[in-house]
């Protein structure tokens, strides 16, 4: 008896799942979904930001939006399959870790469009678009602020792991300090150290403590979870820290003076808008920066940073958008930048 | 003066790094001396870190938070004990399950308590663990760098002494070790083997929970999913390194801490060594010392073997 019931249930499940497959693809509303990185959709970081951008697209552009959460790297591929079966027109991968899974899926399903945040392919298929951000631009701005606000003449940078993205943060920041030195005739020094981790908060704290002991009074981090330790050190020592990716002032309202923000939501929204208007930039990597409003300094900066410095930052933004200042993003361009000052 | 301050910095970092490891390694010492392997310490640390940060944030009382963190670790350990002691399950498999359960439960609860966020909100400085010697010495002087630590650091060393005392100077300690060496012999002498094992396993979870809270209430002030990434396993290694004794484990944790302190210090000097190479130092150093000085390590004889009363 029990076996029979089991059999019936199994058949019912199979039938349902078949029905689920065949129901995809229909409807005339554009369907867009995103597959998150392991942080999940409420990670208060770039996954959440991406989802906010998608929700805005849903509201403003009348597209149907949804998300698939990943909890470990092994979830990426099945989640992409699910997204495909649901008949989505555009599938987002949020974060560089989804780079390879997205490429695989895109090659297998040339009729579906894919997009990825923080990843640039060397050879992008026609149905894929890579979205990257000029993180060096907001880093330049916070570097300028740091150089103007330091009282000790020393500022710090804590990086996560060496790589293109973090290197852009580092060199942008360093260039911002050098630029401020040149313009204001100061001689602010930058101490740079990498944690070789994105998770070891204790190491972030140790490095920041070491920098404060060496006389730095402002430390900028681009190091994920390691940054929690950096901000904690600032809190304990009564020094300053600069946040990253989003406005981190809430972590230590008295100590985080500004943050170098990356507006993933703006990037996601823009690409969906392009798709809706039939201008999907497939086969390319789009680069978003200050011009598109996709990177910026934190809105709470005015709590700690004096107005005249913020005014100068506004002028700098304009210069960067106009191309008068080209912010370096790696060692080579940094050297050129410093030589041209 | 500068050299002295550098030394102070390294010692300070070592202590900060070592404290959470010491708690957790002591947990390992407890459980393995009673003959139950617990590789779930990492998961128990994670739930401890989460509960500590959550209770700390909502109650504003770090001590209550610290105790609750221990309790949470203990509850998870109770599950491990039920599986391994009562049902004679494979201890490694159950431990792995704990390592999934701890972080999974933490994330789930975090979403419930923090409006769907996978990290907790930061605790203000004055509601974190107190720093008993804060402000006693001049800021960034040698003594300040070494001794201006959170209460959890001092407590860790106190706990080393307490665990040593219990294990080697009290009746219950003797029983724990007897059960780990030869449960049947202990049983025939009228010791309730199951009860002793339960006690030791639960205590290991409590200590691991403390270890997690030492991260989320002192080292930083919030929990996020990546806060505990590997500390539980390093503590486990430190325990083996320390030959299953509380004092040995403490030295092993300190060694690891000193190595991290050196890494941070060297990375901040002008000596140009690649930071990837530097990051390897703690692990390489541990391996070298393990191979050259410590020699053969033998754990409790009946470690990892489930005890079944009516089976020969």
XYZ file of C-alpha atoms in Angstrom:
653
model
C 0.000 0.000 0.000
C 2.673 2.396 1.060
C 4.658 1.714 -2.072
C 1.645 2.544 -4.216
C 1.130 5.835 -2.457
C 4.806 6.596 -2.956
C 4.509 5.810 -6.637
C 1.518 8.114 -7.029
C 3.313 10.892 -5.218
C 6.417 10.438 -7.346
C 4.390 10.613 -10.544
C 2.599 13.699 -9.327
C 5.904 15.382 -8.537
C 7.315 14.474 -11.923
C 4.245 15.762 -13.696
C 4.387 19.004 -11.757
C 8.020 19.563 -12.520
C 7.380 18.944 -16.213
C 4.544 21.443 -16.080
C 6.916 23.913 -14.429
C 9.355 23.493 -17.295
C 6.846 23.993 -20.022
C 5.287 27.047 -18.432
C 8.495 29.026 -18.949
C 9.083 31.313 -21.887
C 5.528 32.593 -22.180
C 4.159 36.051 -21.460
C 5.117 39.308 -23.115
C 6.585 41.009 -20.051
C 10.359 41.049 -19.975
C 11.653 38.659 -17.302
C 14.915 39.392 -15.502
C 16.459 37.436 -12.662
C 19.696 37.464 -10.714
C 21.778 34.743 -9.073
C 23.483 36.038 -5.936
C 26.957 35.339 -4.673
C 27.178 33.337 -1.415
C 26.326 36.386 0.691
C 22.646 36.118 -0.205
C 20.306 38.871 -1.230
C 20.349 40.732 2.098
C 24.101 40.886 2.564
C 24.058 44.679 3.028
C 26.623 44.784 0.282
C 26.737 44.306 -3.458
C 24.129 41.522 -3.704
C 21.623 43.662 -1.883
C 22.557 46.651 -3.970
C 22.060 44.636 -7.169
C 18.642 43.494 -5.993
C 17.667 47.080 -5.217
C 18.616 48.046 -8.752
C 16.574 45.188 -10.140
C 13.572 46.091 -8.011
C 13.792 49.659 -9.251
C 13.859 48.332 -12.803
C 10.797 46.251 -11.990
C 8.939 49.300 -10.770
C 10.059 51.880 -13.345
C 10.380 49.761 -16.459
C 7.622 47.226 -15.896
C 9.842 44.160 -16.119
C 9.256 41.058 -14.044
C 12.155 40.582 -11.606
C 13.215 37.776 -9.275
C 16.337 36.390 -7.595
C 18.009 33.059 -6.816
C 20.145 32.912 -3.685
C 23.376 30.945 -3.556
C 24.687 29.705 -0.246
C 27.846 28.070 -1.475
C 29.854 28.074 -4.687
C 28.291 24.749 -5.675
C 24.878 26.461 -5.910
C 25.835 28.689 -8.832
C 25.305 26.185 -11.641
C 21.966 24.739 -10.413
C 20.698 28.266 -9.733
C 21.569 29.318 -13.262
C 19.704 26.264 -14.574
C 16.653 27.163 -12.510
C 16.797 30.717 -13.795
C 16.973 29.420 -17.347
C 14.062 26.998 -16.880
C 11.905 29.820 -15.565
C 12.116 31.436 -18.988
C 14.030 34.571 -18.087
C 15.143 36.929 -20.833
C 18.138 38.217 -18.893
C 20.032 36.407 -16.144
C 22.452 38.274 -13.871
C 25.400 36.820 -12.011
C 26.388 39.012 -9.094
C 30.098 38.958 -8.296
C 33.260 37.759 -10.017
C 32.901 34.248 -8.609
C 30.072 33.630 -11.080
C 32.307 34.522 -14.018
C 32.966 30.995 -15.222
C 29.488 29.533 -14.512
C 27.880 32.407 -16.439
C 30.211 31.925 -19.402
C 29.424 28.184 -19.506
C 25.680 28.787 -19.319
C 25.817 31.521 -21.953
C 27.656 29.281 -24.396
C 25.113 26.497 -23.939
C 22.087 28.792 -24.291
C 22.816 31.385 -26.953
C 19.179 32.529 -27.018
C 19.185 33.730 -23.431
C 20.974 36.906 -22.391
C 23.387 36.977 -19.500
C 25.102 39.739 -17.545
C 27.748 39.692 -14.842
C 28.893 42.206 -12.251
C 32.606 42.767 -11.558
C 33.894 40.530 -14.314
C 35.375 41.304 -17.716
C 35.851 38.431 -20.171
C 38.683 38.512 -22.624
C 36.340 37.267 -25.293
C 32.738 38.086 -24.447
C 30.044 36.028 -26.238
C 27.339 37.988 -28.085
C 24.670 37.184 -25.489
C 26.745 38.298 -22.498
C 27.595 41.671 -21.065
C 30.190 42.277 -18.366
C 29.657 45.166 -15.985
C 32.652 46.598 -14.165
C 33.130 49.690 -12.073
C 35.863 52.272 -11.964
C 36.611 51.713 -8.290
C 39.736 53.832 -8.706
C 37.585 56.961 -9.087
C 35.878 57.008 -5.661
C 39.173 55.752 -4.178
C 40.887 58.805 -5.653
C 38.294 61.053 -4.045
C 38.593 59.460 -0.599
C 42.381 59.563 -0.972
C 42.154 63.287 -1.551
C 39.909 63.673 1.505
C 42.296 61.587 3.623
C 45.297 63.666 2.565
C 43.443 66.872 3.387
C 42.201 65.667 6.767
C 45.194 63.864 8.215
C 46.835 65.645 11.124
C 49.854 63.363 11.300
C 50.807 63.412 7.627
C 50.380 59.664 7.301
C 47.436 57.660 5.973
C 46.986 53.916 5.483
C 45.516 51.467 3.011
C 44.535 47.894 3.907
C 43.889 45.664 0.908
C 42.264 42.250 0.842
C 44.068 40.075 -1.666
C 46.161 41.431 -4.489
C 44.312 41.452 -7.791
C 42.989 43.816 -10.451
C 40.018 45.093 -8.450
C 41.830 45.752 -5.175
C 44.813 47.132 -7.050
C 42.491 49.719 -8.606
C 41.349 50.747 -5.125
C 44.942 50.988 -3.920
C 46.322 52.983 -6.819
C 43.319 55.262 -7.046
C 43.636 56.067 -3.361
C 47.376 56.541 -3.538
C 46.953 58.818 -6.558
C 44.349 60.858 -4.686
C 46.831 61.437 -1.876
C 49.657 62.335 -4.286
C 47.368 64.700 -6.149
C 46.415 66.438 -2.894
C 50.109 66.665 -1.990
C 50.846 68.364 -5.279
C 47.914 70.766 -5.172
C 48.282 71.724 -1.516
C 52.038 71.475 -1.220
C 51.811 68.847 1.513
C 53.831 65.698 1.979
C 51.360 63.064 3.152
C 52.716 59.537 3.189
C 50.708 56.373 2.371
C 51.330 53.093 4.202
C 50.060 50.120 2.196
C 49.568 46.616 3.513
C 47.656 43.580 2.272
C 45.905 41.116 4.584
C 45.908 38.258 2.044
C 42.365 37.505 3.166
C 38.855 38.858 2.811
C 37.603 37.226 6.000
C 40.225 37.512 8.759
C 38.824 40.425 10.784
C 41.451 39.981 13.503
C 44.205 40.506 10.965
C 42.516 43.647 9.680
C 42.440 44.962 13.209
C 46.064 44.046 13.801
C 47.222 45.758 10.606
C 45.206 48.888 11.335
C 46.591 48.992 14.885
C 50.077 48.696 13.492
C 49.408 51.556 11.058
C 47.993 53.783 13.792
C 51.046 53.012 15.877
C 53.277 54.020 12.980
C 51.561 57.388 13.107
C 48.786 57.107 10.539
C 45.465 58.595 11.616
C 43.202 57.640 8.682
C 43.017 54.132 7.189
C 41.094 53.158 4.068
C 40.204 49.494 3.560
C 39.174 47.514 0.501
C 39.096 44.130 2.135
C 35.538 42.855 2.785
C 35.230 41.205 6.200
C 38.814 42.160 7.082
C 37.557 45.746 7.059
C 35.340 45.085 10.087
C 38.573 44.773 12.055
C 40.015 47.947 10.531
C 36.943 49.942 11.545
C 37.010 48.337 14.987
C 40.613 49.449 15.476
C 39.668 53.015 14.535
C 36.806 52.869 17.033
C 39.031 51.663 19.869
C 41.864 54.086 19.213
C 39.673 57.065 18.425
C 41.191 57.350 14.940
C 39.542 57.554 11.509
C 38.679 54.925 8.932
C 37.265 55.034 5.402
C 34.697 52.449 4.324
C 34.219 50.715 1.017
C 31.520 49.525 -1.429
C 28.648 51.152 0.462
C 28.211 53.765 3.156
C 29.844 52.128 6.179
C 29.388 55.055 8.520
C 26.806 53.097 10.531
C 29.578 50.688 11.610
C 31.240 53.436 13.674
C 29.428 56.757 13.318
C 32.219 58.741 14.987
C 35.098 57.183 13.108
C 34.126 56.330 9.534
C 34.553 59.689 7.840
C 33.555 58.652 4.335
C 33.260 55.593 2.089
C 34.223 54.783 -1.493
C 30.908 53.572 -2.850
C 30.222 51.297 -5.774
C 26.625 51.617 -6.949
C 25.954 48.121 -8.277
C 22.251 49.041 -8.352
C 22.903 51.779 -10.905
C 24.839 49.393 -13.145
C 22.175 46.705 -12.979
C 19.383 49.192 -13.637
C 21.165 50.714 -16.623
C 21.725 47.381 -18.362
C 18.102 46.308 -17.837
C 17.002 49.659 -19.225
C 19.203 49.159 -22.286
C 17.680 45.726 -22.796
C 14.180 47.121 -22.534
C 15.023 49.764 -25.119
C 16.520 47.170 -27.420
C 20.098 48.437 -26.950
C 21.469 45.467 -24.996
C 25.275 45.890 -25.155
C 25.924 42.172 -25.755
C 29.451 41.027 -26.470
C 31.009 43.925 -24.582
C 32.143 44.912 -21.133
C 30.542 48.123 -19.956
C 32.487 50.258 -17.541
C 30.570 52.463 -15.159
C 32.094 55.361 -13.322
C 31.359 58.795 -11.942
C 29.738 59.904 -15.169
C 26.951 57.356 -14.845
C 26.631 58.000 -11.113
C 27.700 54.405 -10.510
C 30.538 55.246 -8.111
C 30.638 57.997 -5.511
C 31.631 58.939 -1.996
C 29.180 58.231 0.811
C 26.302 60.662 1.373
C 27.138 60.836 5.097
C 30.575 62.309 4.382
C 29.339 65.769 5.393
C 29.172 64.637 9.034
C 32.961 64.621 9.361
C 34.431 66.184 6.253
C 34.387 70.020 6.249
C 32.315 71.660 3.542
C 35.246 73.303 1.765
C 36.901 69.912 1.238
C 33.636 68.472 -0.089
C 33.406 71.401 -2.493
C 36.888 70.601 -3.747
C 35.832 66.972 -4.148
C 32.881 68.096 -6.264
C 35.282 70.025 -8.493
C 37.528 66.941 -8.722
C 34.556 64.829 -9.788
C 33.888 67.252 -12.575
C 37.520 67.154 -13.666
C 37.458 63.360 -13.721
C 34.233 63.249 -15.735
C 35.638 65.825 -18.158
C 38.789 63.762 -18.526
C 41.076 66.420 -17.085
C 42.197 63.935 -14.467
C 42.729 60.334 -15.504
C 42.722 58.246 -12.366
C 45.284 55.409 -12.465
C 44.114 51.853 -11.780
C 47.357 49.856 -11.632
C 51.011 50.269 -10.801
C 51.972 51.278 -14.324
C 49.324 53.949 -14.789
C 50.041 55.140 -11.260
C 53.695 55.759 -12.103
C 52.673 57.664 -15.218
C 50.192 59.682 -13.183
C 52.754 60.658 -10.558
C 55.288 61.607 -13.229
C 52.735 63.806 -14.969
C 51.924 65.757 -11.792
C 62.052 52.990 22.311
C 60.726 52.192 18.903
C 61.953 48.606 19.027
C 60.216 48.196 22.361
C 56.963 49.477 20.920
C 57.287 47.138 17.952
C 57.728 44.265 20.376
C 54.678 45.475 22.281
C 52.675 45.555 19.081
C 53.634 41.974 18.225
C 52.800 40.718 21.721
C 49.499 42.609 21.718
C 48.481 41.152 18.363
C 49.502 37.671 19.514
C 47.273 37.907 22.556
C 44.317 39.211 20.557
C 44.742 36.434 18.016
C 45.346 33.671 20.527
C 42.452 34.304 22.932
C 39.576 32.933 20.793
C 41.769 30.002 19.784
C 42.616 29.201 23.412
C 38.962 28.948 24.443
C 38.190 26.659 21.554
C 41.312 24.541 21.987
C 40.363 24.044 25.646
C 37.020 22.781 24.407
C 38.911 20.299 22.267
C 41.024 19.257 25.248
C 37.889 18.556 27.291
C 36.038 16.473 24.749
C 38.968 14.499 23.407
C 40.221 13.595 26.859
C 36.859 11.931 27.385
C 37.311 10.018 24.133
C 34.938 11.935 21.858
C 36.415 13.605 18.782
C 34.752 16.937 18.083
C 35.646 18.481 14.751
C 32.434 20.496 15.036
C 34.204 23.126 17.144
C 34.191 25.504 14.180
C 30.402 25.324 13.921
C 30.030 25.770 17.676
C 32.305 28.808 17.537
C 30.179 30.260 14.750
C 26.911 29.932 16.636
C 28.628 31.322 19.740
C 29.911 34.311 17.783
C 26.461 34.954 16.366
C 24.549 34.573 19.635
C 27.150 36.683 21.435
C 26.842 39.518 18.926
C 23.040 39.327 18.888
C 22.468 39.205 22.638
C 25.152 41.849 23.066
C 23.448 44.134 20.601
C 19.961 43.782 22.039
C 20.774 43.610 25.766
C 23.771 45.919 25.900
C 25.309 43.561 28.459
C 28.499 41.863 27.214
C 28.685 39.375 30.077
C 25.151 38.135 29.501
C 26.020 37.889 25.808
C 29.192 35.946 26.589
C 27.289 33.445 28.744
C 24.554 33.028 26.139
C 27.231 32.376 23.516
C 28.607 29.576 25.679
C 25.111 28.230 26.165
C 24.474 28.215 22.407
C 27.700 26.335 21.767
C 26.730 23.930 24.531
C 23.333 23.224 22.967
C 24.963 22.374 19.651
C 27.451 20.175 21.486
C 24.563 18.418 23.205
C 23.339 17.319 19.775
C 26.833 16.046 19.014
C 26.834 14.145 22.301
C 23.438 12.590 21.631
C 24.629 11.394 18.235
C 28.071 10.195 19.300
C 27.599 8.980 22.861
C 24.033 7.684 22.966
C 23.726 6.491 19.369
C 27.406 5.634 18.752
C 27.359 7.552 15.481
C 30.565 8.225 13.596
C 32.095 11.157 15.456
C 33.693 12.734 12.408
C 30.444 12.640 10.445
C 28.521 14.189 13.314
C 31.228 16.836 13.671
C 30.925 17.721 10.004
C 27.166 17.997 10.464
C 27.797 20.455 13.325
C 30.008 22.512 11.034
C 27.110 22.828 8.609
C 24.501 23.346 11.291
C 26.347 26.110 13.188
C 26.783 28.593 10.322
C 23.444 27.624 8.731
C 21.535 28.246 11.939
C 23.429 31.496 12.528
C 22.529 32.848 9.099
C 18.916 31.784 9.465
C 18.564 33.414 12.882
C 20.423 36.499 11.706
C 17.787 37.003 9.051
C 15.071 36.669 11.665
C 16.600 39.128 14.136
C 18.161 41.670 11.774
C 15.529 42.338 9.099
C 16.851 39.792 6.665
C 20.500 40.840 6.920
C 23.225 38.209 7.102
C 25.304 40.291 9.474
C 24.475 41.713 12.872
C 24.572 45.392 13.724
C 27.743 46.667 15.417
C 27.793 47.008 19.193
C 28.878 50.432 20.525
C 32.286 50.522 22.197
C 30.957 51.027 25.716
C 28.725 47.951 25.470
C 31.474 45.636 24.281
C 33.604 43.519 26.578
C 35.385 45.865 29.002
C 39.119 46.536 28.719
C 40.162 46.480 32.385
C 43.462 48.300 31.842
C 42.272 50.799 29.232
C 43.702 54.247 29.906
C 46.037 53.039 32.685
C 49.105 53.383 30.466
C 49.902 56.063 27.888
C 48.320 55.276 24.519
C 50.555 53.170 22.272
C 53.273 52.801 24.914
C 54.778 49.337 25.346
C 52.694 48.466 28.399
C 49.534 49.774 26.750
C 50.129 47.712 23.617
C 50.675 44.558 25.642
C 48.189 44.867 28.479
C 45.342 46.970 27.123
C 43.356 43.883 26.168
C 39.743 42.892 26.444
C 38.631 40.952 29.499
C 38.146 37.894 27.301
C 41.915 37.675 26.823
C 42.606 37.519 30.564
C 39.734 35.108 31.064
C 41.196 32.757 28.448
C 44.359 32.328 30.503
C 42.354 31.911 33.677
C 40.348 29.194 31.964
C 43.558 27.386 30.986
C 44.424 27.143 34.658
C 40.891 26.069 35.621
C 40.764 23.332 33.002
C 44.234 22.126 34.000
C 43.144 22.038 37.623
C 39.942 20.153 36.861
C 41.597 17.611 34.600
C 44.583 16.796 36.766
C 43.678 17.701 40.343
C 40.054 16.708 40.805
C 38.088 13.470 40.904
C 35.923 14.415 37.954
C 39.034 15.185 35.910
C 40.471 11.785 36.659
C 37.184 10.238 35.570
C 37.153 12.167 32.325
C 40.662 10.980 31.491
C 39.895 7.410 32.580
C 36.883 7.324 30.274
C 39.038 8.560 27.428
C 41.748 5.981 28.039
C 39.767 2.870 28.824
C 36.017 3.272 29.114
C 35.334 -0.369 29.983
C 37.731 -0.291 32.905
C 36.145 2.912 34.103
C 32.706 1.369 33.707
C 33.561 -1.696 35.768
C 34.718 0.616 38.540
C 31.263 2.169 38.649
C 31.845 5.347 36.641
C 28.888 6.377 34.508
C 30.782 6.578 31.206
C 27.923 8.161 29.271
C 27.366 10.873 31.832
C 31.046 11.787 31.917
C 31.230 11.921 28.125
C 28.108 14.064 27.932
C 29.582 16.495 30.429
C 32.889 16.770 28.562
C 31.304 17.184 25.134
C 28.854 19.843 26.331
C 31.682 21.747 28.027
C 33.650 21.660 24.795
C 30.728 23.364 23.050
C 30.467 25.937 25.828
C 34.168 26.786 25.502
C 33.957 26.948 21.712
C 30.960 29.281 22.114
C 33.099 31.482 24.378
C 35.773 31.426 21.697
C 33.313 32.642 19.093
C 32.087 35.385 21.401
C 35.681 36.445 22.033
C 35.741 37.235 18.316
C 32.356 38.941 17.970
C 32.294 40.806 21.308
C 35.944 41.794 21.627
C 38.073 41.413 18.496
C 35.316 43.046 16.440
C 31.808 44.102 17.417
C 29.542 42.357 14.930
C 28.971 38.954 13.393
C 29.121 38.215 9.709
C 29.084 34.881 7.933
C 32.824 34.924 7.334
C 33.877 35.988 10.845
C 34.685 32.429 11.891
C 36.565 30.967 8.984
C 39.002 28.324 10.083
C 39.701 29.337 13.696
C 37.928 26.206 14.952
C 40.203 23.980 12.920
C 43.329 25.882 13.917
C 42.298 25.445 17.551
C 41.857 21.739 16.905
C 45.339 21.570 15.454
C 46.687 23.544 18.386
C 45.160 21.011 20.756
C 46.901 18.104 19.036
C 50.080 20.156 18.849
C 49.719 20.726 22.589
C 49.468 16.983 23.215
C 45.868 17.160 24.446
C 46.830 19.199 27.516
C 45.401 22.623 28.390
C 48.801 24.246 28.926
C 50.260 22.722 25.762
C 47.297 23.931 23.729
C 47.733 27.392 25.165
C 51.366 27.541 24.062
C 50.429 26.300 20.618
C 47.748 29.003 20.266
C 50.217 31.624 21.452
C 52.783 30.435 18.941
C 50.236 30.821 16.189
C 49.355 34.270 17.528
C 53.010 35.347 17.627
C 53.442 34.183 14.049
C 50.458 36.310 12.987
C 51.862 39.244 14.936
C 55.168 38.844 13.085
C 53.367 38.696 9.747
C 51.552 41.942 10.449
C 54.715 43.598 11.784
C 56.930 42.491 8.887
C 54.264 43.497 6.378
C 54.374 47.003 7.821
C 58.147 47.432 7.652
C 60.218 48.363 4.667
C 61.486 44.823 4.203
C 59.989 43.936 0.842
C 58.660 40.424 1.174
C 55.600 39.469 -0.820
C 52.548 39.421 1.413
C 51.517 36.011 0.076
C 54.746 34.526 1.416
C 54.294 36.329 4.711
C 50.774 34.997 5.049
C 52.172 31.461 4.992
C 54.455 31.984 7.993
C 52.053 30.942 10.775
C 51.223 27.660 9.072
C 54.758 26.825 7.973
C 56.138 27.696 11.394
C 53.576 25.456 13.079
C 54.494 22.576 10.777
C 58.212 22.987 11.337
C 57.930 23.122 15.087
C 55.543 20.209 15.107
C 57.985 18.118 13.107
C 61.202 19.085 14.827
C 60.506 19.698 18.504
C 57.312 18.155 19.625
C 58.013 14.584 18.605
C 55.533 11.783 18.745
C 52.153 12.810 20.038
C 49.749 10.280 21.448
C 46.203 11.132 22.294
C 43.865 9.403 24.704
C 43.805 5.683 23.875
C 40.062 5.352 23.327
C 39.697 8.680 21.497
C 37.139 8.502 18.695
C 35.871 5.052 19.591
C 32.201 4.971 20.541
C 31.587 3.134 23.799
C 28.786 0.608 23.906
C 28.071 -0.786 27.294
C 26.724 -4.176 26.353
C 29.045 -5.043 23.514
C 32.382 -6.736 23.731
